mmCIF file of C-alpha atoms in Angstrom:
data_model
loop_
_atom_site.group_PDB
_atom_site.id
_atom_site.type_symbol
_atom_site.label_atom_id
_atom_site.label_comp_id
_atom_site.label_asym_id
_atom_site.label_seq_id
_atom_site.Cartn_x
_atom_site.Cartn_y
_atom_site.Cartn_z
ATOM 1 C CA UNK A 1 13.390 -18.384 22.221
ATOM 2 C CA UNK A 2 9.923 -17.041 21.956
ATOM 3 C CA UNK A 3 7.946 -17.202 18.656
ATOM 4 C CA UNK A 4 6.635 -14.249 16.967
ATOM 5 C CA UNK A 5 2.814 -13.311 17.941
ATOM 6 C CA UNK A 6 0.523 -14.994 15.515
ATOM 7 C CA UNK A 7 -0.702 -11.678 14.059
ATOM 8 C CA UNK A 8 2.822 -10.731 13.110
ATOM 9 C CA UNK A 9 3.167 -13.648 10.721
ATOM 10 C CA UNK A 10 0.118 -13.103 8.831
ATOM 11 C CA UNK A 11 0.049 -10.762 5.932
ATOM 12 C CA UNK A 12 -1.754 -7.348 7.141
ATOM 13 C CA UNK A 13 -2.348 -3.855 6.454
ATOM 14 C CA UNK A 14 -1.572 -1.163 9.125
ATOM 15 C CA UNK A 15 -4.069 1.590 9.408
ATOM 16 C CA UNK A 16 -2.137 4.278 11.272
ATOM 17 C CA UNK A 17 -2.528 7.148 9.044
ATOM 18 C CA UNK A 18 -5.315 8.854 7.324
ATOM 19 C CA UNK A 19 -5.983 10.983 4.258
ATOM 20 C CA UNK A 20 -7.389 13.479 6.637
ATOM 21 C CA UNK A 21 -6.029 16.899 6.321
ATOM 22 C CA UNK A 22 -3.598 16.468 9.373
ATOM 23 C CA UNK A 23 -2.715 12.814 8.342
ATOM 24 C CA UNK A 24 -3.760 11.266 11.626
ATOM 25 C CA UNK A 25 -6.774 8.937 12.045
ATOM 26 C CA UNK A 26 -10.064 10.169 13.307
ATOM 27 C CA UNK A 27 -9.369 8.438 16.752
ATOM 28 C CA UNK A 28 -6.904 6.329 18.584
ATOM 29 C CA UNK A 29 -8.992 3.585 18.416
ATOM 30 C CA UNK A 30 -9.043 3.880 14.582
ATOM 31 C CA UNK A 31 -5.241 2.850 14.440
ATOM 32 C CA UNK A 32 -5.269 -0.858 13.899
ATOM 33 C CA UNK A 33 -3.558 -3.498 11.883
ATOM 34 C CA UNK A 34 -5.822 -5.883 10.110
ATOM 35 C CA UNK A 35 -5.038 -9.456 8.643
ATOM 36 C CA UNK A 36 -5.617 -9.702 5.096
ATOM 37 C CA UNK A 37 -7.987 -12.486 3.618
ATOM 38 C CA UNK A 38 -6.078 -15.074 1.433
ATOM 39 C CA UNK A 39 -7.599 -14.087 -1.515
ATOM 40 C CA UNK A 40 -6.347 -10.463 -0.965
ATOM 41 C CA UNK A 41 -2.752 -11.855 -0.181
ATOM 42 C CA UNK A 42 -2.831 -13.751 -3.468
ATOM 43 C CA UNK A 43 -3.892 -10.952 -5.666
ATOM 44 C CA UNK A 44 -1.506 -8.406 -3.801
ATOM 45 C CA UNK A 45 1.609 -10.711 -4.220
ATOM 46 C CA UNK A 46 0.477 -10.953 -8.040
ATOM 47 C CA UNK A 47 0.515 -7.143 -8.154
ATOM 48 C CA UNK A 48 3.876 -6.922 -6.225
ATOM 49 C CA UNK A 49 5.484 -9.139 -8.809
ATOM 50 C CA UNK A 50 4.093 -7.152 -11.762
ATOM 51 C CA UNK A 51 5.403 -3.955 -10.082
ATOM 52 C CA UNK A 52 8.674 -5.445 -9.430
ATOM 53 C CA UNK A 53 8.974 -6.479 -12.934
ATOM 54 C CA UNK A 54 7.846 -2.953 -14.305
ATOM 55 C CA UNK A 55 10.195 -1.359 -11.832
ATOM 56 C CA UNK A 56 13.287 -3.425 -13.048
ATOM 57 C CA UNK A 57 12.331 -2.866 -16.607
ATOM 58 C CA UNK A 58 12.490 0.977 -16.192
ATOM 59 C CA UNK A 59 15.935 0.680 -14.426
ATOM 60 C CA UNK A 60 14.627 1.625 -11.060
ATOM 61 C CA UNK A 61 15.641 0.187 -7.739
ATOM 62 C CA UNK A 62 12.935 -1.849 -5.862
ATOM 63 C CA UNK A 63 11.993 -0.809 -2.411
ATOM 64 C CA UNK A 64 9.247 -1.928 -0.182
ATOM 65 C CA UNK A 65 8.352 1.636 0.619
ATOM 66 C CA UNK A 66 7.043 2.220 -2.771
ATOM 67 C CA UNK A 67 3.240 3.198 -3.052
ATOM 68 C CA UNK A 68 0.970 0.157 -3.725
ATOM 69 C CA UNK A 69 -1.403 2.006 -6.156
ATOM 70 C CA UNK A 70 0.259 5.218 -7.310
ATOM 71 C CA UNK A 71 -1.167 7.623 -9.842
ATOM 72 C CA UNK A 72 0.391 7.167 -13.478
ATOM 73 C CA UNK A 73 3.005 9.743 -12.526
ATOM 74 C CA UNK A 74 3.994 7.450 -9.434
ATOM 75 C CA UNK A 75 2.325 9.864 -6.845
ATOM 76 C CA UNK A 76 0.100 9.312 -3.928
ATOM 77 C CA UNK A 77 -3.584 9.255 -5.120
ATOM 78 C CA UNK A 78 -5.901 12.147 -4.038
ATOM 79 C CA UNK A 79 -9.514 11.591 -3.008
ATOM 80 C CA UNK A 80 -10.506 12.622 -6.543
ATOM 81 C CA UNK A 81 -8.117 10.122 -8.120
ATOM 82 C CA UNK A 82 -9.561 7.196 -6.111
ATOM 83 C CA UNK A 83 -13.246 8.341 -6.805
ATOM 84 C CA UNK A 84 -12.531 8.486 -10.493
ATOM 85 C CA UNK A 85 -10.870 5.073 -10.522
ATOM 86 C CA UNK A 86 -13.544 3.699 -8.411
ATOM 87 C CA UNK A 87 -16.342 4.879 -10.857
ATOM 88 C CA UNK A 88 -14.538 3.597 -13.756
ATOM 89 C CA UNK A 89 -14.490 0.244 -12.387
ATOM 90 C CA UNK A 90 -18.299 0.519 -11.564
ATOM 91 C CA UNK A 91 -18.886 1.438 -15.186
ATOM 92 C CA UNK A 92 -16.850 -1.440 -16.481
ATOM 93 C CA UNK A 93 -18.909 -3.834 -13.989
ATOM 94 C CA UNK A 94 -22.150 -2.616 -15.625
ATOM 95 C CA UNK A 95 -23.406 -0.389 -12.806
ATOM 96 C CA UNK A 96 -25.990 1.868 -14.040
ATOM 97 C CA UNK A 97 -25.082 5.111 -12.491
ATOM 98 C CA UNK A 98 -21.313 4.781 -11.351
ATOM 99 C CA UNK A 99 -21.281 8.558 -10.535
ATOM 100 C CA UNK A 100 -23.816 8.003 -7.631
ATOM 101 C CA UNK A 101 -21.302 5.807 -5.915
ATOM 102 C CA UNK A 102 -18.176 6.687 -3.746
ATOM 103 C CA UNK A 103 -15.613 4.253 -2.263
ATOM 104 C CA UNK A 104 -17.395 4.924 1.145
ATOM 105 C CA UNK A 105 -20.097 2.587 0.034
ATOM 106 C CA UNK A 106 -17.578 -0.286 0.368
ATOM 107 C CA UNK A 107 -17.431 0.283 4.043
ATOM 108 C CA UNK A 108 -21.114 -0.006 4.351
ATOM 109 C CA UNK A 109 -21.010 -3.155 2.155
ATOM 110 C CA UNK A 110 -18.225 -4.674 4.445
ATOM 111 C CA UNK A 111 -20.145 -4.114 7.710
ATOM 112 C CA UNK A 112 -23.361 -5.330 6.239
ATOM 113 C CA UNK A 113 -21.868 -8.595 4.771
ATOM 114 C CA UNK A 114 -19.978 -9.391 7.915
ATOM 115 C CA UNK A 115 -23.128 -8.734 9.856
ATOM 116 C CA UNK A 116 -25.187 -10.953 7.559
ATOM 117 C CA UNK A 117 -22.722 -13.816 8.149
ATOM 118 C CA UNK A 118 -23.105 -13.639 11.907
ATOM 119 C CA UNK A 119 -20.096 -11.715 12.984
ATOM 120 C CA UNK A 120 -20.934 -9.941 16.176
ATOM 121 C CA UNK A 121 -21.410 -6.114 15.751
ATOM 122 C CA UNK A 122 -18.710 -5.483 18.493
ATOM 123 C CA UNK A 123 -16.051 -7.390 16.214
ATOM 124 C CA UNK A 124 -17.097 -5.443 13.135
ATOM 125 C CA UNK A 125 -16.834 -2.151 15.041
ATOM 126 C CA UNK A 126 -13.323 -3.052 16.018
ATOM 127 C CA UNK A 127 -12.511 -3.906 12.576
ATOM 128 C CA UNK A 128 -13.732 -0.549 11.179
ATOM 129 C CA UNK A 129 -12.146 1.463 13.952
ATOM 130 C CA UNK A 130 -15.114 2.670 15.806
ATOM 131 C CA UNK A 131 -15.100 3.401 19.367
ATOM 132 C CA UNK A 132 -18.334 1.372 20.036
ATOM 133 C CA UNK A 133 -20.989 -0.480 18.054
ATOM 134 C CA UNK A 134 -23.463 2.339 18.071
ATOM 135 C CA UNK A 135 -22.228 3.991 14.777
ATOM 136 C CA UNK A 136 -21.438 0.849 13.332
ATOM 137 C CA UNK A 137 -25.162 -0.281 13.832
ATOM 138 C CA UNK A 138 -26.856 2.971 13.112
ATOM 139 C CA UNK A 139 -24.630 4.301 10.052
ATOM 140 C CA UNK A 140 -22.942 1.363 8.335
ATOM 141 C CA UNK A 141 -25.060 -1.942 8.840
ATOM 142 C CA UNK A 142 -27.728 -2.353 6.378
ATOM 143 C CA UNK A 143 -28.854 -5.948 6.846
ATOM 144 C CA UNK A 144 -29.214 -7.856 3.766
ATOM 145 C CA UNK A 145 -31.519 -10.196 5.536
ATOM 146 C CA UNK A 146 -33.258 -8.396 8.233
ATOM 147 C CA UNK A 147 -34.919 -11.324 9.749
ATOM 148 C CA UNK A 148 -33.891 -11.765 13.498
ATOM 149 C CA UNK A 149 -33.893 -15.406 14.065
ATOM 150 C CA UNK A 150 -32.010 -15.779 17.492
ATOM 151 C CA UNK A 151 -35.296 -15.872 19.428
ATOM 152 C CA UNK A 152 -36.966 -18.468 17.191
ATOM 153 C CA UNK A 153 -33.710 -20.718 17.167
ATOM 154 C CA UNK A 154 -33.422 -20.589 21.041
ATOM 155 C CA UNK A 155 -37.122 -21.585 21.385
ATOM 156 C CA UNK A 156 -36.791 -24.316 19.030
ATOM 157 C CA UNK A 157 -33.700 -25.446 21.087
ATOM 158 C CA UNK A 158 -35.477 -25.121 24.178
ATOM 159 C CA UNK A 159 -38.730 -26.788 23.288
ATOM 160 C CA UNK A 160 -37.499 -29.024 20.404
ATOM 161 C CA UNK A 161 -38.134 -28.837 16.630
ATOM 162 C CA UNK A 162 -41.718 -29.010 15.883
ATOM 163 C CA UNK A 163 -40.955 -29.412 12.227
ATOM 164 C CA UNK A 164 -40.523 -33.245 12.731
ATOM 165 C CA UNK A 165 -44.167 -33.758 12.184
ATOM 166 C CA UNK A 166 -44.324 -31.955 8.849
ATOM 167 C CA UNK A 167 -42.854 -29.075 6.973
ATOM 168 C CA UNK A 168 -43.644 -25.382 8.072
ATOM 169 C CA UNK A 169 -43.951 -22.649 5.579
#
């Protein structure tokens, strides 16, 4: 008996379709399955429980094929609906000009935060479905701390830490 692959047991989201006009992802490399962070899993399970209760209260049969975040009418959200809800959340969060933002900024933030935490650009590129790291680096990565430290760290490792004699800075 073989065990299931590790990824198959982790809660994940499959990115196999797109909101693009023809419904397919931009490239074949864009098709991917992404494991969800634990915090997201907790929130999504709570959301699912609330949806199940609401469904049963309405006398409807539950199915796992239901939309996760449908419109009020239970339909698939359009890009306009998503932008409108996103901007409402930004307004509630106190953003000065919510109309200036789009959900696309979340992609840039995702790339920048992962990069800032030392995740290699090649890994980030795979996560966002890019063919290579060029687009990820040029378009999406906005370093929060643009200090490139690898050279100094390597020299400290090679020649020792000179700060032992006193504080630098």
